[in-house]
mmCIF file of N, CA and C and ligand atoms in Angstrom:
data_model
loop_
_atom_site.group_PDB
_atom_site.id
_atom_site.type_symbol
_atom_site.label_atom_id
_atom_site.label_comp_id
_atom_site.label_asym_id
_atom_site.label_seq_id
_atom_site.Cartn_x
_atom_site.Cartn_y
_atom_site.Cartn_z
ATOM 1 N N UNK A 15 41.164 -9.007 8.317
ATOM 2 C CA UNK A 15 40.783 -9.401 6.830
ATOM 3 C C UNK A 15 40.261 -8.010 7.245
ATOM 4 N N UNK A 16 40.285 -6.535 6.369
ATOM 5 C CA UNK A 16 39.275 -5.280 5.965
ATOM 6 C C UNK A 16 37.810 -5.766 5.953
ATOM 7 N N UNK A 17 37.858 -6.789 4.155
ATOM 8 C CA UNK A 17 36.570 -7.110 3.811
ATOM 9 C C UNK A 17 35.753 -7.339 4.617
ATOM 10 N N UNK A 18 36.236 -8.394 6.076
ATOM 11 C CA UNK A 18 35.299 -9.116 6.246
ATOM 12 C C UNK A 18 34.500 -7.894 7.540
ATOM 13 N N UNK A 19 34.589 -7.002 7.406
ATOM 14 C CA UNK A 19 33.941 -6.247 9.000
ATOM 15 C C UNK A 19 33.274 -5.885 8.141
ATOM 16 N N UNK A 20 32.110 -5.844 9.102
ATOM 17 C CA UNK A 20 30.352 -5.146 8.904
ATOM 18 C C UNK A 20 30.664 -3.892 8.713
ATOM 19 N N UNK A 21 30.035 -3.193 7.595
ATOM 20 C CA UNK A 21 30.138 -2.423 7.184
ATOM 21 C C UNK A 21 29.444 -1.038 7.887
ATOM 22 N N UNK A 22 27.966 -1.197 8.517
ATOM 23 C CA UNK A 22 27.396 -0.674 9.286
ATOM 24 C C UNK A 22 27.823 0.004 10.564
ATOM 25 N N UNK A 23 28.271 -0.977 11.017
ATOM 26 C CA UNK A 23 28.831 -0.823 12.215
ATOM 27 C C UNK A 23 31.111 -0.736 12.643
ATOM 28 N N UNK A 24 31.445 -1.265 11.526
ATOM 29 C CA UNK A 24 32.382 -1.356 11.287
ATOM 30 C C UNK A 24 33.331 -2.200 12.326
ATOM 31 N N UNK A 25 32.859 -3.467 12.772
ATOM 32 C CA UNK A 25 32.887 -4.311 13.108
ATOM 33 C C UNK A 25 32.543 -4.684 14.365
ATOM 34 N N UNK A 26 32.066 -3.275 15.273
ATOM 35 C CA UNK A 26 31.492 -3.362 16.689
ATOM 36 C C UNK A 26 30.578 -4.434 17.077
ATOM 37 N N UNK A 27 29.901 -4.583 16.172
ATOM 38 C CA UNK A 27 28.171 -5.277 16.091
ATOM 39 C C UNK A 27 27.381 -4.522 16.812
ATOM 40 N N UNK A 28 27.580 -3.350 17.253
ATOM 41 C CA UNK A 28 26.904 -2.819 18.540
ATOM 42 C C UNK A 28 26.866 -1.385 17.024
ATOM 43 N N UNK A 29 25.497 -0.807 17.371
ATOM 44 C CA UNK A 29 25.639 0.791 16.656
ATOM 45 C C UNK A 29 24.534 1.870 17.626
ATOM 46 N N UNK A 30 25.090 2.872 17.946
ATOM 47 C CA UNK A 30 24.468 4.290 19.109
ATOM 48 C C UNK A 30 22.751 4.292 18.124
ATOM 49 N N UNK A 31 22.441 4.580 18.933
ATOM 50 C CA UNK A 31 21.043 5.353 18.542
ATOM 51 C C UNK A 31 20.831 7.102 18.649
ATOM 52 N N UNK A 32 19.978 7.248 18.328
ATOM 53 C CA UNK A 32 19.951 9.154 17.706
ATOM 54 C C UNK A 32 20.363 9.473 19.144
ATOM 55 N N UNK A 33 20.124 9.006 20.014
ATOM 56 C CA UNK A 33 20.150 9.637 21.623
ATOM 57 C C UNK A 33 21.898 9.358 22.027
ATOM 58 N N UNK A 34 21.931 8.981 21.213
ATOM 59 C CA UNK A 34 23.518 8.915 21.501
ATOM 60 C C UNK A 34 24.436 7.701 23.069
ATOM 61 N N UNK A 35 23.817 7.503 23.452
ATOM 62 C CA UNK A 35 24.167 7.121 24.960
ATOM 63 C C UNK A 35 23.830 5.200 24.482
ATOM 64 N N UNK A 36 22.680 5.145 24.597
ATOM 65 C CA UNK A 36 22.564 2.920 24.420
ATOM 66 C C UNK A 36 22.780 3.037 23.052
ATOM 67 N N UNK A 37 23.550 1.758 22.879
ATOM 68 C CA UNK A 37 24.221 1.035 21.911
ATOM 69 C C UNK A 37 22.813 -0.399 21.412
ATOM 70 N N UNK A 38 22.784 -0.293 20.401
ATOM 71 C CA UNK A 38 21.979 -1.465 19.998
ATOM 72 C C UNK A 38 22.456 -2.036 19.141
ATOM 73 N N UNK A 39 21.965 -3.374 18.896
ATOM 74 C CA UNK A 39 22.741 -4.546 17.981
ATOM 75 C C UNK A 39 22.698 -3.709 16.794
ATOM 76 N N UNK A 40 24.008 -4.900 16.406
ATOM 77 C CA UNK A 40 24.266 -4.011 15.016
ATOM 78 C C UNK A 40 23.079 -4.679 13.820
ATOM 79 N N UNK A 41 22.297 -4.474 13.029
ATOM 80 C CA UNK A 41 21.255 -5.104 12.234
ATOM 81 C C UNK A 41 21.791 -5.331 11.169
ATOM 82 N N UNK A 42 22.884 -4.596 10.383
ATOM 83 C CA UNK A 42 23.964 -5.480 9.378
ATOM 84 C C UNK A 42 24.382 -7.021 10.005
ATOM 85 N N UNK A 43 25.004 -6.942 10.911
ATOM 86 C CA UNK A 43 25.170 -8.406 10.931
ATOM 87 C C UNK A 43 25.230 -9.090 12.213
ATOM 88 N N UNK A 44 24.164 -8.241 12.749
ATOM 89 C CA UNK A 44 23.225 -9.263 14.568
ATOM 90 C C UNK A 44 24.549 -8.740 14.865
ATOM 91 N N UNK A 45 25.539 -8.389 15.358
ATOM 92 C CA UNK A 45 26.337 -7.964 16.468
ATOM 93 C C UNK A 45 27.726 -8.729 16.657
ATOM 94 N N UNK A 46 27.962 -9.710 15.097
ATOM 95 C CA UNK A 46 28.758 -10.533 14.903
ATOM 96 C C UNK A 46 30.243 -9.822 14.710
ATOM 97 N N UNK A 47 29.690 -8.390 14.117
ATOM 98 C CA UNK A 47 31.038 -7.472 13.887
ATOM 99 C C UNK A 47 31.137 -7.703 11.883
ATOM 100 N N UNK A 48 30.874 -8.593 11.834
ATOM 101 C CA UNK A 48 31.163 -9.115 10.332
ATOM 102 C C UNK A 48 30.574 -9.155 9.843
ATOM 103 N N UNK A 49 31.021 -8.449 8.300
ATOM 104 C CA UNK A 49 30.161 -8.500 7.369
ATOM 105 C C UNK A 49 29.319 -9.506 6.237
ATOM 106 N N UNK A 50 28.080 -9.940 6.389
ATOM 107 C CA UNK A 50 27.260 -10.439 5.432
ATOM 108 C C UNK A 50 27.541 -10.343 4.160
ATOM 109 N N UNK A 51 29.052 -11.020 3.643
ATOM 110 C CA UNK A 51 29.406 -10.589 2.924
ATOM 111 C C UNK A 51 28.955 -11.124 1.392
ATOM 112 N N UNK A 52 27.875 -12.179 1.179
ATOM 113 C CA UNK A 52 27.179 -12.879 -0.361
ATOM 114 C C UNK A 52 26.182 -12.965 -0.209
ATOM 115 N N UNK A 53 25.745 -12.312 -1.367
ATOM 116 C CA UNK A 53 24.043 -12.008 -1.619
ATOM 117 C C UNK A 53 23.083 -13.412 -0.975
ATOM 118 N N UNK A 54 24.114 -14.441 -1.019
ATOM 119 C CA UNK A 54 23.078 -15.810 -0.497
ATOM 120 C C UNK A 54 22.584 -15.815 0.501
ATOM 121 N N UNK A 55 23.797 -15.330 1.487
ATOM 122 C CA UNK A 55 23.816 -15.171 2.461
ATOM 123 C C UNK A 55 23.242 -14.063 3.082
ATOM 124 N N UNK A 56 23.034 -13.337 2.729
ATOM 125 C CA UNK A 56 22.214 -12.102 3.218
ATOM 126 C C UNK A 56 21.082 -12.434 3.394
ATOM 127 N N UNK A 57 20.556 -12.963 2.033
ATOM 128 C CA UNK A 57 18.521 -13.496 1.449
ATOM 129 C C UNK A 57 18.614 -14.530 2.758
ATOM 130 N N UNK A 58 19.183 -15.177 3.099
ATOM 131 C CA UNK A 58 19.150 -16.612 4.070
ATOM 132 C C UNK A 58 18.680 -15.635 5.705
ATOM 133 N N UNK A 59 19.430 -14.897 6.012
ATOM 134 C CA UNK A 59 19.511 -13.785 6.406
ATOM 135 C C UNK A 59 18.002 -13.030 7.120
ATOM 136 N N UNK A 60 17.810 -12.542 5.653
ATOM 137 C CA UNK A 60 16.488 -11.905 5.548
ATOM 138 C C UNK A 60 15.501 -12.385 5.984
ATOM 139 N N UNK A 61 15.506 -14.175 5.833
ATOM 140 C CA UNK A 61 14.496 -14.871 5.472
ATOM 141 C C UNK A 61 14.548 -15.537 7.420
ATOM 142 N N UNK A 62 15.000 -15.583 8.291
ATOM 143 C CA UNK A 62 14.906 -15.884 8.913
ATOM 144 C C UNK A 62 14.920 -14.741 10.463
ATOM 145 N N UNK A 63 15.598 -13.516 9.840
ATOM 146 C CA UNK A 63 15.284 -12.175 10.809
ATOM 147 C C UNK A 63 14.802 -11.251 10.382
ATOM 148 N N UNK A 64 13.018 -11.758 9.764
ATOM 149 C CA UNK A 64 12.514 -10.993 8.555
ATOM 150 C C UNK A 64 11.862 -9.202 9.676
ATOM 151 N N UNK A 65 12.367 -9.159 10.576
ATOM 152 C CA UNK A 65 11.767 -8.192 11.458
ATOM 153 C C UNK A 65 12.413 -6.951 11.206
ATOM 154 N N UNK A 66 13.771 -7.620 11.015
ATOM 155 C CA UNK A 66 15.292 -6.943 11.133
ATOM 156 C C UNK A 66 14.846 -5.538 10.118
ATOM 157 N N UNK A 67 14.209 -6.469 8.995
ATOM 158 C CA UNK A 67 14.618 -6.446 7.604
ATOM 159 C C UNK A 67 13.457 -5.999 6.594
ATOM 160 N N UNK A 68 12.755 -4.945 7.053
ATOM 161 C CA UNK A 68 11.780 -4.510 6.625
ATOM 162 C C UNK A 68 12.079 -3.724 5.375
ATOM 163 N N UNK A 69 11.559 -3.623 4.383
ATOM 164 C CA UNK A 69 12.358 -3.172 3.399
ATOM 165 C C UNK A 69 11.211 -2.378 2.775
ATOM 166 N N UNK A 70 11.665 -1.314 3.664
ATOM 167 C CA UNK A 70 10.185 -0.053 3.487
ATOM 168 C C UNK A 70 10.215 0.599 1.598
ATOM 169 N N UNK A 71 11.429 0.968 1.635
ATOM 170 C CA UNK A 71 11.285 1.676 0.349
ATOM 171 C C UNK A 71 10.748 0.547 -0.697
ATOM 172 N N UNK A 72 10.598 -1.011 -0.659
ATOM 173 C CA UNK A 72 9.920 -1.913 -1.749
ATOM 174 C C UNK A 72 8.895 -1.886 -1.360
ATOM 175 N N UNK A 73 8.536 -1.370 -0.430
ATOM 176 C CA UNK A 73 6.677 -1.474 -0.119
ATOM 177 C C UNK A 73 5.818 -0.862 -0.602
ATOM 178 N N UNK A 74 5.661 -1.177 -1.478
ATOM 179 C CA UNK A 74 4.404 -0.416 -2.678
ATOM 180 C C UNK A 74 2.523 -0.818 -2.150
ATOM 181 N N UNK A 75 2.235 0.193 -2.168
ATOM 182 C CA UNK A 75 0.660 -0.252 -1.369
ATOM 183 C C UNK A 75 -0.025 -0.697 -2.557
ATOM 184 N N UNK A 76 -0.557 -1.433 -1.673
ATOM 185 C CA UNK A 76 -1.099 -2.460 -2.354
ATOM 186 C C UNK A 76 -2.612 -2.686 -2.479
ATOM 187 N N UNK A 77 -2.929 -2.243 -1.354
ATOM 188 C CA UNK A 77 -4.901 -2.304 -1.019
ATOM 189 C C UNK A 77 -5.721 -1.671 -2.160
ATOM 190 N N UNK A 78 -6.775 -1.747 -2.316
ATOM 191 C CA UNK A 78 -7.761 -1.418 -3.277
ATOM 192 C C UNK A 78 -7.526 0.203 -3.247
ATOM 193 N N UNK A 79 -7.706 0.605 -4.584
ATOM 194 C CA UNK A 79 -7.827 2.012 -4.288
ATOM 195 C C UNK A 79 -8.676 1.895 -4.937
ATOM 196 N N UNK A 80 -8.680 3.632 -4.131
ATOM 197 C CA UNK A 80 -10.304 4.603 -4.140
ATOM 198 C C UNK A 80 -10.116 5.436 -5.006
ATOM 199 N N UNK A 81 -11.236 6.066 -5.471
ATOM 200 C CA UNK A 81 -11.582 7.417 -6.129
ATOM 201 C C UNK A 81 -10.978 8.814 -5.601
ATOM 202 N N UNK A 82 -10.149 9.389 -6.963
ATOM 203 C CA UNK A 82 -9.566 10.326 -6.433
ATOM 204 C C UNK A 82 -10.440 11.231 -6.477
ATOM 205 N N UNK A 83 -11.657 12.177 -7.595
ATOM 206 C CA UNK A 83 -12.243 12.871 -7.303
ATOM 207 C C UNK A 83 -12.744 13.216 -6.538
ATOM 208 N N UNK A 84 -13.234 14.068 -6.656
ATOM 209 C CA UNK A 84 -14.668 14.933 -5.410
ATOM 210 C C UNK A 84 -16.078 13.872 -6.226
ATOM 211 N N UNK A 85 -16.297 14.161 -7.030
ATOM 212 C CA UNK A 85 -18.002 13.505 -7.418
ATOM 213 C C UNK A 85 -17.174 11.998 -7.520
ATOM 214 N N UNK A 86 -16.188 11.205 -7.886
ATOM 215 C CA UNK A 86 -15.952 9.857 -7.759
ATOM 216 C C UNK A 86 -15.757 9.446 -6.376
ATOM 217 N N UNK A 87 -15.596 9.998 -5.240
ATOM 218 C CA UNK A 87 -15.699 9.785 -3.428
ATOM 219 C C UNK A 87 -17.026 9.954 -3.232
ATOM 220 N N UNK A 88 -17.909 11.089 -3.752
ATOM 221 C CA UNK A 88 -19.485 11.176 -3.666
ATOM 222 C C UNK A 88 -19.809 9.864 -4.212
ATOM 223 N N UNK A 89 -19.569 9.462 -5.147
ATOM 224 C CA UNK A 89 -19.954 8.291 -6.346
ATOM 225 C C UNK A 89 -19.972 7.181 -5.485
ATOM 226 N N UNK A 90 -19.092 7.033 -5.381
ATOM 227 C CA UNK A 90 -18.904 5.852 -3.707
ATOM 228 C C UNK A 90 -19.427 5.699 -2.729
ATOM 229 N N UNK A 91 -19.150 6.681 -1.974
ATOM 230 C CA UNK A 91 -20.313 6.887 -0.939
ATOM 231 C C UNK A 91 -21.025 6.572 -1.202
ATOM 232 N N UNK A 92 -22.461 7.188 -2.406
ATOM 233 C CA UNK A 92 -23.952 7.018 -2.436
ATOM 234 C C UNK A 92 -23.747 5.199 -3.044
ATOM 235 N N UNK A 93 -23.064 4.614 -3.462
ATOM 236 C CA UNK A 93 -22.918 3.107 -4.156
ATOM 237 C C UNK A 93 -22.796 2.760 -2.607
ATOM 238 N N UNK A 94 -21.567 2.634 -1.810
ATOM 239 C CA UNK A 94 -21.687 1.802 -0.774
ATOM 240 C C UNK A 94 -22.635 2.123 0.665
ATOM 241 N N UNK A 95 -23.402 3.392 0.630
ATOM 242 C CA UNK A 95 -24.084 3.427 1.052
ATOM 243 C C UNK A 95 -25.544 3.183 0.691
ATOM 244 N N UNK A 96 -25.881 2.291 -0.491
ATOM 245 C CA UNK A 96 -27.073 2.270 -1.554
ATOM 246 C C UNK A 96 -27.975 0.759 -0.277
ATOM 247 N N UNK A 97 -28.943 0.892 0.106
ATOM 248 C CA UNK A 97 -29.566 -0.599 0.356
ATOM 249 C C UNK A 97 -30.237 -1.503 -0.524
ATOM 250 N N UNK A 98 -30.002 -0.885 -1.729
ATOM 251 C CA UNK A 98 -30.514 -2.003 -2.835
ATOM 252 C C UNK A 98 -29.496 -3.438 -3.537
ATOM 253 N N UNK A 99 -28.182 -2.252 -3.595
ATOM 254 C CA UNK A 99 -27.627 -3.054 -3.260
ATOM 255 C C UNK A 99 -26.628 -4.227 -3.185
ATOM 256 N N UNK A 100 -25.974 -5.419 -3.939
ATOM 257 C CA UNK A 100 -25.071 -6.182 -3.096
ATOM 258 C C UNK A 100 -24.040 -5.999 -2.592
ATOM 259 N N UNK A 101 -23.441 -6.863 -2.112
ATOM 260 C CA UNK A 101 -22.158 -6.466 -1.720
ATOM 261 C C UNK A 101 -21.059 -6.519 -2.929
ATOM 262 N N UNK A 102 -21.365 -7.741 -3.850
ATOM 263 C CA UNK A 102 -20.658 -7.961 -5.154
ATOM 264 C C UNK A 102 -20.899 -6.802 -5.841
ATOM 265 N N UNK A 103 -22.464 -6.475 -6.009
ATOM 266 C CA UNK A 103 -22.624 -5.504 -6.942
ATOM 267 C C UNK A 103 -21.708 -4.217 -6.534
ATOM 268 N N UNK A 104 -21.836 -3.777 -5.445
ATOM 269 C CA UNK A 104 -20.920 -2.394 -4.719
ATOM 270 C C UNK A 104 -19.431 -2.010 -5.158
ATOM 271 N N UNK A 105 -19.141 -3.778 -5.010
ATOM 272 C CA UNK A 105 -17.490 -3.294 -5.138
ATOM 273 C C UNK A 105 -17.351 -3.474 -6.818
ATOM 274 N N UNK A 106 -18.342 -4.147 -7.592
ATOM 275 C CA UNK A 106 -18.056 -4.125 -9.053
ATOM 276 C C UNK A 106 -18.110 -2.199 -9.224
ATOM 277 N N UNK A 107 -19.387 -1.850 -8.974
ATOM 278 C CA UNK A 107 -19.466 -0.681 -9.653
ATOM 279 C C UNK A 107 -18.238 0.159 -8.563
ATOM 280 N N UNK A 108 -17.476 0.599 -7.513
ATOM 281 C CA UNK A 108 -16.538 1.153 -7.134
ATOM 282 C C UNK A 108 -15.142 0.493 -8.097
ATOM 283 N N UNK A 109 -14.999 -0.671 -8.170
ATOM 284 C CA UNK A 109 -14.299 -0.626 -9.273
ATOM 285 C C UNK A 109 -14.532 0.246 -10.139
ATOM 286 N N UNK A 110 -15.823 0.511 -10.855
ATOM 287 C CA UNK A 110 -16.022 0.917 -12.233
ATOM 288 C C UNK A 110 -15.965 2.311 -12.502
ATOM 289 N N UNK A 111 -16.022 2.780 -11.571
ATOM 290 C CA UNK A 111 -15.731 4.330 -10.672
ATOM 291 C C UNK A 111 -14.214 4.720 -10.632
ATOM 292 N N UNK A 112 -13.806 3.707 -9.878
ATOM 293 C CA UNK A 112 -11.897 3.667 -10.194
ATOM 294 C C UNK A 112 -11.678 3.854 -11.619
ATOM 295 N N UNK A 113 -12.175 2.655 -12.143
ATOM 296 C CA UNK A 113 -11.582 2.540 -13.325
ATOM 297 C C UNK A 113 -12.319 3.429 -14.764
ATOM 298 N N UNK A 114 -13.714 5.002 -14.439
ATOM 299 C CA UNK A 114 -13.601 5.519 -15.467
ATOM 300 C C UNK A 114 -12.879 6.786 -14.855
ATOM 301 N N UNK A 115 -12.498 6.746 -13.780
ATOM 302 C CA UNK A 115 -11.673 7.829 -13.226
ATOM 303 C C UNK A 115 -11.033 7.807 -13.871
ATOM 304 N N UNK A 116 -10.125 6.376 -13.707
ATOM 305 C CA UNK A 116 -8.449 6.549 -14.155
ATOM 306 C C UNK A 116 -8.218 6.917 -16.344
ATOM 307 N N UNK A 117 -9.420 6.199 -16.285
ATOM 308 C CA UNK A 117 -9.812 6.537 -18.099
ATOM 309 C C UNK A 117 -9.757 8.060 -18.857
ATOM 310 N N UNK A 118 -11.150 8.361 -17.938
ATOM 311 C CA UNK A 118 -11.687 9.884 -17.895
ATOM 312 C C UNK A 118 -11.064 11.075 -17.152
ATOM 313 N N UNK A 119 -9.695 10.407 -16.329
ATOM 314 C CA UNK A 119 -9.356 11.574 -15.325
ATOM 315 C C UNK A 119 -10.468 12.217 -14.342
ATOM 316 N N UNK A 120 -11.375 12.053 -14.990
ATOM 317 C CA UNK A 120 -12.589 12.630 -13.533
ATOM 318 C C UNK A 120 -14.263 11.912 -14.581
ATOM 319 N N UNK A 121 -15.188 11.773 -13.485
ATOM 320 C CA UNK A 121 -16.368 11.056 -13.736
ATOM 321 C C UNK A 121 -17.053 12.298 -14.440
ATOM 322 N N UNK A 122 -17.306 11.564 -15.435
ATOM 323 C CA UNK A 122 -18.209 12.553 -16.816
ATOM 324 C C UNK A 122 -20.585 12.403 -15.767
ATOM 325 N N UNK A 123 -21.229 13.754 -16.003
ATOM 326 C CA UNK A 123 -22.063 13.496 -15.636
ATOM 327 C C UNK A 123 -22.838 12.202 -16.136
ATOM 328 N N UNK A 124 -22.779 11.585 -17.779
ATOM 329 C CA UNK A 124 -22.781 10.492 -17.814
ATOM 330 C C UNK A 124 -23.117 8.946 -16.827
ATOM 331 N N UNK A 125 -22.111 9.228 -16.849
ATOM 332 C CA UNK A 125 -21.503 7.916 -15.854
ATOM 333 C C UNK A 125 -22.265 8.283 -14.651
ATOM 334 N N UNK A 126 -22.220 9.209 -13.491
ATOM 335 C CA UNK A 126 -22.661 9.313 -12.336
ATOM 336 C C UNK A 126 -23.840 9.560 -12.489
ATOM 337 N N UNK A 127 -24.356 9.438 -13.639
ATOM 338 C CA UNK A 127 -26.184 9.320 -13.314
ATOM 339 C C UNK A 127 -26.344 7.936 -13.503
ATOM 340 N N UNK A 128 -25.344 6.745 -14.690
ATOM 341 C CA UNK A 128 -25.423 5.251 -14.349
ATOM 342 C C UNK A 128 -25.191 4.593 -13.925
ATOM 343 N N UNK A 129 -24.708 5.433 -12.462
ATOM 344 C CA UNK A 129 -24.086 4.502 -11.781
ATOM 345 C C UNK A 129 -25.724 5.163 -10.504
ATOM 346 N N UNK A 130 -26.032 6.274 -10.608
ATOM 347 C CA UNK A 130 -26.865 6.784 -9.589
ATOM 348 C C UNK A 130 -27.933 5.831 -9.333
ATOM 349 N N UNK A 131 -28.394 5.772 -11.050
ATOM 350 C CA UNK A 131 -29.459 4.589 -11.301
ATOM 351 C C UNK A 131 -29.555 3.417 -10.890
ATOM 352 N N UNK A 132 -28.722 3.035 -10.636
ATOM 353 C CA UNK A 132 -28.495 1.252 -10.113
ATOM 354 C C UNK A 132 -28.050 1.966 -8.526
ATOM 355 N N UNK A 133 -27.477 2.752 -7.593
ATOM 356 C CA UNK A 133 -27.083 2.914 -6.417
ATOM 357 C C UNK A 133 -28.528 3.284 -5.630
ATOM 358 N N UNK A 134 -29.212 4.033 -6.307
ATOM 359 C CA UNK A 134 -30.945 5.150 -5.990
ATOM 360 C C UNK A 134 -31.200 5.334 -7.076
ATOM 361 N N UNK A 135 -32.544 3.912 -7.022
ATOM 362 C CA UNK A 135 -33.047 3.768 -8.356
ATOM 363 C C UNK A 135 -34.512 4.432 -7.725
ATOM 364 N N UNK A 136 -34.831 5.056 -8.470
ATOM 365 C CA UNK A 136 -36.303 5.912 -8.550
ATOM 366 C C UNK A 136 -36.454 7.289 -8.118
ATOM 367 N N UNK A 137 -34.615 7.790 -7.728
ATOM 368 C CA UNK A 137 -34.540 8.944 -7.090
ATOM 369 C C UNK A 137 -34.536 9.634 -7.920
ATOM 370 N N UNK A 138 -34.578 10.952 -7.966
ATOM 371 C CA UNK A 138 -33.990 11.884 -8.965
ATOM 372 C C UNK A 138 -32.864 12.151 -9.251
ATOM 373 N N UNK A 139 -32.015 12.751 -10.242
ATOM 374 C CA UNK A 139 -31.180 12.529 -10.040
ATOM 375 C C UNK A 139 -30.476 14.133 -10.607
ATOM 376 N N UNK A 140 -29.443 14.579 -9.234
ATOM 377 C CA UNK A 140 -29.610 15.892 -9.094
ATOM 378 C C UNK A 140 -28.383 16.484 -9.632
HETATM 379 ZN ZN1 ZN B 227 27.489 -4.734 12.244
#
């Protein structure tokens, strides 16, 4: 039956790599040459063979976002280098910087001074 053949390898169960000579087991059918035709079965396969199915396109960066403007980066550095702030406060201020940037598009002087006052009290604002 034509519909049963794996679409990736055409039923060979193997696919050639870019160099041409060697072949690898087809990731579509794992060498069986048969198409994983139902979505349910396909999902099962992904569950057991996750390493073969890294959905690169679906992976969105999830890490903490950092500041994007020069002022924001500089400010974030001052916060993280501060010897006075606790880690909790640093994390909170960093979030504030990122939020402020996304709201205003940049760090306003007022905001920079406000953050600096906490990160480096007693030092002149330049
Ligand atoms: Zn195949």
